[in-house]
PDB file of C-alpha atoms in Angstrom:
ATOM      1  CA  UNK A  16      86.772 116.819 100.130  1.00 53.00           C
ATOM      2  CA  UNK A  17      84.745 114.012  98.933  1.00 57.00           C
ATOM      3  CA  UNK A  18      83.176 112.929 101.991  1.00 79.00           C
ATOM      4  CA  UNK A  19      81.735 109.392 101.751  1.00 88.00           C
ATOM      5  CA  UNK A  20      78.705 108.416 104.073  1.00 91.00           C
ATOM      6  CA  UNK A  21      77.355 104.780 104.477  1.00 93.00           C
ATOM      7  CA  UNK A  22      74.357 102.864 106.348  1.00 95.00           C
ATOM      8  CA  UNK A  23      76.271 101.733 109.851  1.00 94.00           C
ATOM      9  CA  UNK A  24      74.766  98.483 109.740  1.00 96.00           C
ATOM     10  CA  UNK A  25      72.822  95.968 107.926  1.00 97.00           C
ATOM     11  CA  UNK A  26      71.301  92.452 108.275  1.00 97.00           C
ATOM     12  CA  UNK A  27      70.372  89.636 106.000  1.00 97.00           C
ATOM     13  CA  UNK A  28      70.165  86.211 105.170  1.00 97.00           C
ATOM     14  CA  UNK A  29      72.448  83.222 103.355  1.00 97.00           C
ATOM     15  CA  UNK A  30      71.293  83.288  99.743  1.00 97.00           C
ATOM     16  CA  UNK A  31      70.191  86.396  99.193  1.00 97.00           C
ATOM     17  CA  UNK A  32      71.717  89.500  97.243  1.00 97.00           C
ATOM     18  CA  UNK A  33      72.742  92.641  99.373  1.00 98.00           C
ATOM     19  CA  UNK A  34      73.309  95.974  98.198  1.00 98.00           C
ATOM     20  CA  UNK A  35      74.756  98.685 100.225  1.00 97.00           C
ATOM     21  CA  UNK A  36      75.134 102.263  98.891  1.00 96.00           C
ATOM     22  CA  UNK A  37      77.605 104.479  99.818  1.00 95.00           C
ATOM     23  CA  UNK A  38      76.993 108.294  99.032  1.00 94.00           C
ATOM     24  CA  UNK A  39      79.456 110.615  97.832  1.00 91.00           C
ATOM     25  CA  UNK A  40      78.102 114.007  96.601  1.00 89.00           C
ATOM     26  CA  UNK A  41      81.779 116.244  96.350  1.00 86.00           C
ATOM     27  CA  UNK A  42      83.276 113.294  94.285  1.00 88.00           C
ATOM     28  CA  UNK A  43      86.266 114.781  91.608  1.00 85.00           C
ATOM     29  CA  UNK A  44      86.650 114.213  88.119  1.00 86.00           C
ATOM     30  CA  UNK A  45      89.371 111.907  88.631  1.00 82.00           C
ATOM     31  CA  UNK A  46      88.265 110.004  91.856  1.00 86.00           C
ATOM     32  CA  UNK A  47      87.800 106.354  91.347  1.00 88.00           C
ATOM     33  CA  UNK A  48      85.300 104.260  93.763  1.00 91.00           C
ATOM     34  CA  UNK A  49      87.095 102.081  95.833  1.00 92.00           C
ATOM     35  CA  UNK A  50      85.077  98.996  98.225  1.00 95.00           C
ATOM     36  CA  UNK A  51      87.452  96.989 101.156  1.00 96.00           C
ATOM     37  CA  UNK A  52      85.792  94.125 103.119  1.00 97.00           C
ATOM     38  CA  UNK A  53      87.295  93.943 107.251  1.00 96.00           C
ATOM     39  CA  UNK A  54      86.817  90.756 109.103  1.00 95.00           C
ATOM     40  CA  UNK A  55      87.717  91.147 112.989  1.00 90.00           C
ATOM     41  CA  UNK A  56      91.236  91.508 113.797  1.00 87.00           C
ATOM     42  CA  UNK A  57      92.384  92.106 110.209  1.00 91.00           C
ATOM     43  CA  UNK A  58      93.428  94.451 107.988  1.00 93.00           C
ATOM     44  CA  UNK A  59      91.153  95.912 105.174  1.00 94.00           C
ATOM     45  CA  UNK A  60      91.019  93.499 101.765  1.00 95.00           C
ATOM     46  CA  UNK A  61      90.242  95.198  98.554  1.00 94.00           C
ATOM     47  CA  UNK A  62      86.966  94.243  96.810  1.00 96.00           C
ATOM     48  CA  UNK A  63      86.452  95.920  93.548  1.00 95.00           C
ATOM     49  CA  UNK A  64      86.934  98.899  92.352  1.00 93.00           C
ATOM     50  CA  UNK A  65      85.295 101.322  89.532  1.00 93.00           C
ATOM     51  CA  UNK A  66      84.859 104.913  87.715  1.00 92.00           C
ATOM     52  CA  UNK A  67      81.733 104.718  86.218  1.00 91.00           C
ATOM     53  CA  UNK A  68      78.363 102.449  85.096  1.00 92.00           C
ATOM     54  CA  UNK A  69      79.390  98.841  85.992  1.00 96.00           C
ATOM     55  CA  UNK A  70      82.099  96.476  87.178  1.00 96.00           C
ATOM     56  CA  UNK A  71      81.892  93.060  87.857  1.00 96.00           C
ATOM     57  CA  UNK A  72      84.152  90.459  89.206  1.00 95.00           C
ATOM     58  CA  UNK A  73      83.901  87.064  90.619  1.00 94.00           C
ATOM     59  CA  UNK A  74      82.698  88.332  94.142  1.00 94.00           C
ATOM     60  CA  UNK A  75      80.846  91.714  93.691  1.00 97.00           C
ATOM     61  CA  UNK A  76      79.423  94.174  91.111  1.00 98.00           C
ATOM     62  CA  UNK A  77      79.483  97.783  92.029  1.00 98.00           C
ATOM     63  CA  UNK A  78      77.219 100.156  90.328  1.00 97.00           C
ATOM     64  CA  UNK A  79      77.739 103.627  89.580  1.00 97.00           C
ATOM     65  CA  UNK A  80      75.253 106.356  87.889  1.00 96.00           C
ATOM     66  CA  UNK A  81      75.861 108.669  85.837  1.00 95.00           C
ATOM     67  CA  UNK A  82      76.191 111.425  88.314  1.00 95.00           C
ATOM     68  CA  UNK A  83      78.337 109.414  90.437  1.00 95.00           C
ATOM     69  CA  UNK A  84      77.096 110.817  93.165  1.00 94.00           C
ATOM     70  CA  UNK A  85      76.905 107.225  94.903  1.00 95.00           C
ATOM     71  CA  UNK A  86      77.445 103.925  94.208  1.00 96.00           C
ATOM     72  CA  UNK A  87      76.012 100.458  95.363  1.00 97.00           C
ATOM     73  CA  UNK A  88      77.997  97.323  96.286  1.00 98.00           C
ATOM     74  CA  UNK A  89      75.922  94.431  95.293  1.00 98.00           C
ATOM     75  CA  UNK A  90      77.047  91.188  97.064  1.00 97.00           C
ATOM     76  CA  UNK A  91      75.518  88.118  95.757  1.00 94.00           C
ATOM     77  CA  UNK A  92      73.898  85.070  97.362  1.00 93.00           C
ATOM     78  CA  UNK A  93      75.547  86.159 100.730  1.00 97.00           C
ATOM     79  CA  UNK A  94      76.602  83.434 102.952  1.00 96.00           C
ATOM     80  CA  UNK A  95      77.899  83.677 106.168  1.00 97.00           C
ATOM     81  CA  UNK A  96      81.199  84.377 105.887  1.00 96.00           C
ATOM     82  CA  UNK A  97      80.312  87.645 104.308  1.00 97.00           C
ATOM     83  CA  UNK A  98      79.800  88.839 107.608  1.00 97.00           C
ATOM     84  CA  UNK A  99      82.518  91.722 107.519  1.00 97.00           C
ATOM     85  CA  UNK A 100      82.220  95.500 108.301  1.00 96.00           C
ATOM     86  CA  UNK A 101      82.034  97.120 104.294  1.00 97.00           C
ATOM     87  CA  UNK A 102      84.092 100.577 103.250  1.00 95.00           C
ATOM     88  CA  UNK A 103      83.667 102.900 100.576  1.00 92.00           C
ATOM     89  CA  UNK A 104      86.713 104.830  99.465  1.00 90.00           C
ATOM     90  CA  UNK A 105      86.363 107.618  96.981  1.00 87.00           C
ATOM     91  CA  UNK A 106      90.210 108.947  95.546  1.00 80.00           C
ATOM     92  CA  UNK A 107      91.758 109.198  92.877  1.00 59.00           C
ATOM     93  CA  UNK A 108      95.595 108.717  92.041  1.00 56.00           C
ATOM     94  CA  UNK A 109      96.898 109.584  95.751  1.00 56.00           C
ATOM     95  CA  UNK A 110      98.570 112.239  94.707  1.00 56.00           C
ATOM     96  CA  UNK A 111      97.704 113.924  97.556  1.00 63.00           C
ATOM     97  CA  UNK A 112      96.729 112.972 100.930  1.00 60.00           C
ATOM     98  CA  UNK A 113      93.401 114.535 101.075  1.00 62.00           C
ATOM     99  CA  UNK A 114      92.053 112.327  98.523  1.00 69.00           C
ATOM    100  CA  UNK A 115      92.003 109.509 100.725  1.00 78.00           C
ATOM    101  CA  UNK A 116      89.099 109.566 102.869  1.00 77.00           C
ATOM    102  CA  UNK A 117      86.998 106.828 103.955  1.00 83.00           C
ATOM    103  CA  UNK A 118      83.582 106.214 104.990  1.00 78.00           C
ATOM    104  CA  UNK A 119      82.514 104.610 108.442  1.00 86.00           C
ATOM    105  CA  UNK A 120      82.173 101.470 107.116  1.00 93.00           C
ATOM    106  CA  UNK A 121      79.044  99.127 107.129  1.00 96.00           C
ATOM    107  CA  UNK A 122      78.522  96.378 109.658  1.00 96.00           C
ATOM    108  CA  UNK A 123      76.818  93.293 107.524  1.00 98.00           C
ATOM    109  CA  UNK A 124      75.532  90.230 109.479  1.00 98.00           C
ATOM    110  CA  UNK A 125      74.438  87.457 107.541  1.00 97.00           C
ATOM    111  CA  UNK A 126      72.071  85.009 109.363  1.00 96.00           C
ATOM    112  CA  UNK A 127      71.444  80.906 108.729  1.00 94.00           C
TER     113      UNK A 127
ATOM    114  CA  UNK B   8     100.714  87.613  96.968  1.00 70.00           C
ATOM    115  CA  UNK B   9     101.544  91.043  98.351  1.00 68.00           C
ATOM    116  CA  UNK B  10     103.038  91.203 101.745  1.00 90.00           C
ATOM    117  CA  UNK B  11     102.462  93.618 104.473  1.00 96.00           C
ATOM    118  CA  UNK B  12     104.141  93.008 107.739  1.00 96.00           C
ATOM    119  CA  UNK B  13     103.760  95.504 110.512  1.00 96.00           C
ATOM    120  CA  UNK B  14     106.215  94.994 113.365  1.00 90.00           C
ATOM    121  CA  UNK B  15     103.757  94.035 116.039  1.00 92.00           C
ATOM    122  CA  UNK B  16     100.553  92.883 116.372  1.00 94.00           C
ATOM    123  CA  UNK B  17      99.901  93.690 120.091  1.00 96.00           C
ATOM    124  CA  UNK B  18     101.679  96.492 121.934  1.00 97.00           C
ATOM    125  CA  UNK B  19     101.701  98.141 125.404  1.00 97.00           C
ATOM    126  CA  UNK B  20     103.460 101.171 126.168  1.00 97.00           C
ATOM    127  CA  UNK B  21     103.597 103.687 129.165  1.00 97.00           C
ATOM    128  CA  UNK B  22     102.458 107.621 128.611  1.00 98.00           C
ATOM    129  CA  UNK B  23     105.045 109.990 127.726  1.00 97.00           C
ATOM    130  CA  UNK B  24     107.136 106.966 125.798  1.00 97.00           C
ATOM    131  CA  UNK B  25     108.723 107.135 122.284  1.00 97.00           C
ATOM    132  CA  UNK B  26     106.774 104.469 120.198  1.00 97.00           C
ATOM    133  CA  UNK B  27     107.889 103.352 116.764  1.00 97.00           C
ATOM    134  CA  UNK B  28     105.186 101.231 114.371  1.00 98.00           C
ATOM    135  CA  UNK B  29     107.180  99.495 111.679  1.00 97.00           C
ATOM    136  CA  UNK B  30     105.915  98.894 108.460  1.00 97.00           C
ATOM    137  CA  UNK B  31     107.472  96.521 106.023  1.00 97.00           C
ATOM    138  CA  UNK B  32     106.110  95.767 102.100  1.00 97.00           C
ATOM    139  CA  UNK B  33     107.815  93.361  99.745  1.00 95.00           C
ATOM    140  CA  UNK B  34     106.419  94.850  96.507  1.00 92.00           C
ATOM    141  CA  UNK B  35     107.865  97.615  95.817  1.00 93.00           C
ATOM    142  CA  UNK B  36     105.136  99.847  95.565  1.00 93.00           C
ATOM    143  CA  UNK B  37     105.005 103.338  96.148  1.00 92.00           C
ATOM    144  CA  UNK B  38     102.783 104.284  97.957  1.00 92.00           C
ATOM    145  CA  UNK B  39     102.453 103.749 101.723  1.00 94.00           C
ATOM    146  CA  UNK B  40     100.273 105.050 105.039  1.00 94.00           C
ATOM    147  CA  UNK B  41      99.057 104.485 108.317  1.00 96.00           C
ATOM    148  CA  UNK B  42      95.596 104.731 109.400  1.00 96.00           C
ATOM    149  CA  UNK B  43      94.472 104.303 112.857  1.00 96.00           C
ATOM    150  CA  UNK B  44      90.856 102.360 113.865  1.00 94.00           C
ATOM    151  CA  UNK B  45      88.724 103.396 116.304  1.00 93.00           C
ATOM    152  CA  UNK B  46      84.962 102.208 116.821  1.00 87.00           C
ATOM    153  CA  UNK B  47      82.701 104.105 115.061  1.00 82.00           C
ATOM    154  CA  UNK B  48      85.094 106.096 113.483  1.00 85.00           C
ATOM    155  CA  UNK B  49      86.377 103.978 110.284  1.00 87.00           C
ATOM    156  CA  UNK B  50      89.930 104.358 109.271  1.00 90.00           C
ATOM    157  CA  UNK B  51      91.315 107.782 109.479  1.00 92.00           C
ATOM    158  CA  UNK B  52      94.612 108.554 107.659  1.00 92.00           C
ATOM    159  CA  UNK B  53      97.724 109.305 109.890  1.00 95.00           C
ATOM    160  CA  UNK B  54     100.042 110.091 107.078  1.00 94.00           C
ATOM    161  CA  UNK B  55     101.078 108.988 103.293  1.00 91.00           C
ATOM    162  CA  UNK B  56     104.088 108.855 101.638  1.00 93.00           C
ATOM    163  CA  UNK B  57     104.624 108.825  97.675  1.00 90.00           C
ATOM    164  CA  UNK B  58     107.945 107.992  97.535  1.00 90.00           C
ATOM    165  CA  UNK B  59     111.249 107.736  99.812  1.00 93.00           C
ATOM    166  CA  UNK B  60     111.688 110.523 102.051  1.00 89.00           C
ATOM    167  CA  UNK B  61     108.479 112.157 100.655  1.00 91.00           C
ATOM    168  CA  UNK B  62     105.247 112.307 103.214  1.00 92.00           C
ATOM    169  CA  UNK B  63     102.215 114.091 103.188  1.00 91.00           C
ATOM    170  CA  UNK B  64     100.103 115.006 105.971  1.00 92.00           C
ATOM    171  CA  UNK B  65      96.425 113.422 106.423  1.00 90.00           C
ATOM    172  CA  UNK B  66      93.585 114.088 108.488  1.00 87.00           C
ATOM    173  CA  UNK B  67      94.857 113.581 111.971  1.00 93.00           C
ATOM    174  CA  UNK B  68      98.995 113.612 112.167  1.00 95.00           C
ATOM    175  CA  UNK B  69      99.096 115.690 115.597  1.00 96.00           C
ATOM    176  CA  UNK B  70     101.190 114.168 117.882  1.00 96.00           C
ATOM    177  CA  UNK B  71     102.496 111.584 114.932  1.00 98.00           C
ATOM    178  CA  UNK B  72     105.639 111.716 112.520  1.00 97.00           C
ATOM    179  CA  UNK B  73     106.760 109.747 109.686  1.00 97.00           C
ATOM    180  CA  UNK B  74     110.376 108.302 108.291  1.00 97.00           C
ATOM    181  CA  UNK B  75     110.714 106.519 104.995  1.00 97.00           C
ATOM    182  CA  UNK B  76     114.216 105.939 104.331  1.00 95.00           C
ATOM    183  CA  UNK B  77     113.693 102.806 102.214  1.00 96.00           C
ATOM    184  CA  UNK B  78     111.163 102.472  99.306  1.00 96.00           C
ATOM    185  CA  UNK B  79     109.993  98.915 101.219  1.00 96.00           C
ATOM    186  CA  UNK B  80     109.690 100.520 104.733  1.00 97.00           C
ATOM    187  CA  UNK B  81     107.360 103.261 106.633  1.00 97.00           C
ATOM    188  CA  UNK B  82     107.823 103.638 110.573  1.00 97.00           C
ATOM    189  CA  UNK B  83     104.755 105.764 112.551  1.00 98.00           C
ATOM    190  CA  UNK B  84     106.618 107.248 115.488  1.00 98.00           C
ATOM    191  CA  UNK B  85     104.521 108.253 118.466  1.00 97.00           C
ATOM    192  CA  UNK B  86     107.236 110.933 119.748  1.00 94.00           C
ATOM    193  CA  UNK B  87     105.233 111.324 123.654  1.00 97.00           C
ATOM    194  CA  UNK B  88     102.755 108.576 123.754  1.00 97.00           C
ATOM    195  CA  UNK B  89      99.431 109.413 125.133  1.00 97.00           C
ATOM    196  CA  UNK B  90      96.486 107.480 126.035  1.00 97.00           C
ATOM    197  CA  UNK B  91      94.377 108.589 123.667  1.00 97.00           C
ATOM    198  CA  UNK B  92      96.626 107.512 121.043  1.00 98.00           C
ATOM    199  CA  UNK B  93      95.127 103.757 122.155  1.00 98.00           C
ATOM    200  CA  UNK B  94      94.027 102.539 119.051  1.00 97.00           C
ATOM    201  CA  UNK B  95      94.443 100.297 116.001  1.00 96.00           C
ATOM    202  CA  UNK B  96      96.983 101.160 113.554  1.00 98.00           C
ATOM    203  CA  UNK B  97      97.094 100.254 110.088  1.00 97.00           C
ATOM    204  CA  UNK B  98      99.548 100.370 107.395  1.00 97.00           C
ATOM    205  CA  UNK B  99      98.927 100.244 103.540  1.00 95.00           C
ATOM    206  CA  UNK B 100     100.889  99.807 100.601  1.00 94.00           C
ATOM    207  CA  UNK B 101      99.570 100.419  96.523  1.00 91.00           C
ATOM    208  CA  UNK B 102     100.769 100.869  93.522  1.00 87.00           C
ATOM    209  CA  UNK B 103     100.152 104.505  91.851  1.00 80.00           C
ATOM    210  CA  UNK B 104      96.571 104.496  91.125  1.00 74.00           C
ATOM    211  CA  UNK B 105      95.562 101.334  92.402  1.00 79.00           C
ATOM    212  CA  UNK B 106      93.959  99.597  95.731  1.00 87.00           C
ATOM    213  CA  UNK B 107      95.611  99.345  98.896  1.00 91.00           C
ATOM    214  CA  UNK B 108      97.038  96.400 100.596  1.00 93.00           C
ATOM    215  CA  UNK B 109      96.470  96.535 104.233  1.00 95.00           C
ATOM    216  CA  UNK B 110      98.878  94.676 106.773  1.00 96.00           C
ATOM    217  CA  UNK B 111      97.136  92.434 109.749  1.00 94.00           C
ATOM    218  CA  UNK B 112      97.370  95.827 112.424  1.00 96.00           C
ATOM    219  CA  UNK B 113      99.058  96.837 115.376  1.00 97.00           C
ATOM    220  CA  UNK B 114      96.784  96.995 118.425  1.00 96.00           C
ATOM    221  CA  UNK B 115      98.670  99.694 120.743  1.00 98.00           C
ATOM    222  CA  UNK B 116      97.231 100.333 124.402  1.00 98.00           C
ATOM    223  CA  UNK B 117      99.152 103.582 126.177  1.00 98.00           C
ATOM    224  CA  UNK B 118      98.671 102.926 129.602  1.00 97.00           C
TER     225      UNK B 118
END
């Protein structure tokens, strides 16, 4: 199972860049890296999602080494409506139910 | 957009009641599941289904079971409600291969 473990919390501040890292050491061949954002009282919304070196899009890049061991949500020039908890899901074509496992999520705060 | 509708968004019911979660997606995907939410514990997969009448176990289904009749619809049935089944429960629809689509939540308190 690739279990997925992430800070529980972070803080920062409008305008800057945050990165948070999620670790995966058991990750499969043919797992893909999946990041959801959660405001309160919502359901999950996808982010971005990547396999290997570097996605972008026009609200996050993730990065991924080459062991892909971990990867690293980078959020930039936060504001505060970023404020969300942050999951990391490592699976690969849900073919079978013990591919989906999430992490714990990461609390951001974002202060003025 | 992708729709997820889940039958309710607040519900109370009594120990030792039959509770069904509905689950309703208007894009045909394949792929559905429930998750349920508790603090500090992220989302923890209930069961998934691949396709109609097809389900797969996840990491907690004890005291849960499944019925997917209809590509567009996936229930949760709580067959003896008990209160430590209080929790948030989410349901998810994707594509093969692709991110999930989460609907808003049902917040169920067993009382």
């Amino acid at each position: 199972l690739a279990k997925t473990t992430q800070p529980i919390s972070m803080d920062s501040y409008e305008g800057q860049e945050v990165n948070i890292t999620c670790s995966h050491n058991n990750i499969a061949t043919n797992d893909y890296i999946t990041w959801y954002q959660q405001f309160p009282s919502q359901g999950p919304r996808f982010i971005i999602q990547g396999y290997k070196t570097k996605v972008t899009n026009e609200v996050a890049s993730l990065f991924i080494p080459a062991d892909r061991k971990s990867s690293t949500l980078s959020l930039p020039r936060v504001s505060l409506s970023d404020t969300a908890v942050y999951y990391c899901l490592v699976g690969g074509t849900y073919s079978s139910a013990s591919k989906i496992i999430f992490g714990s999520g990461t609390r951001l705060s974002i202060r003025p | 957009d992708v729709k997820v509708t889940q039958s309710s968004r607040y519900l109370v019911k009594r120990t030792g009641e039959k509770v069904f979660l509905e689950c309703v997606q208007d894009m045909d995907h394949e792929n559905m599941f429930w998750y349920r939410q508790d603090p500090g514990l992220g989302l923890r997969l209930i069961y998934f289904s691949y396709d109609v009448k097809m389900k797969e176990k996840g990491d907690i289904p004890e005291g849960y079971s499944v019925s997917r009749e209809k590509k567009e619809r996936f229930s949760l049935i709580l067959e003896s409600a008990s209160t430590n089944q209080t929790s948030m429960y989410l349901c998810a629809s994707s594509p093969p291969r692709q991110e999930q689509y989460f609907g808003p939540g049902t917040r169920l308190t067993v009382t």
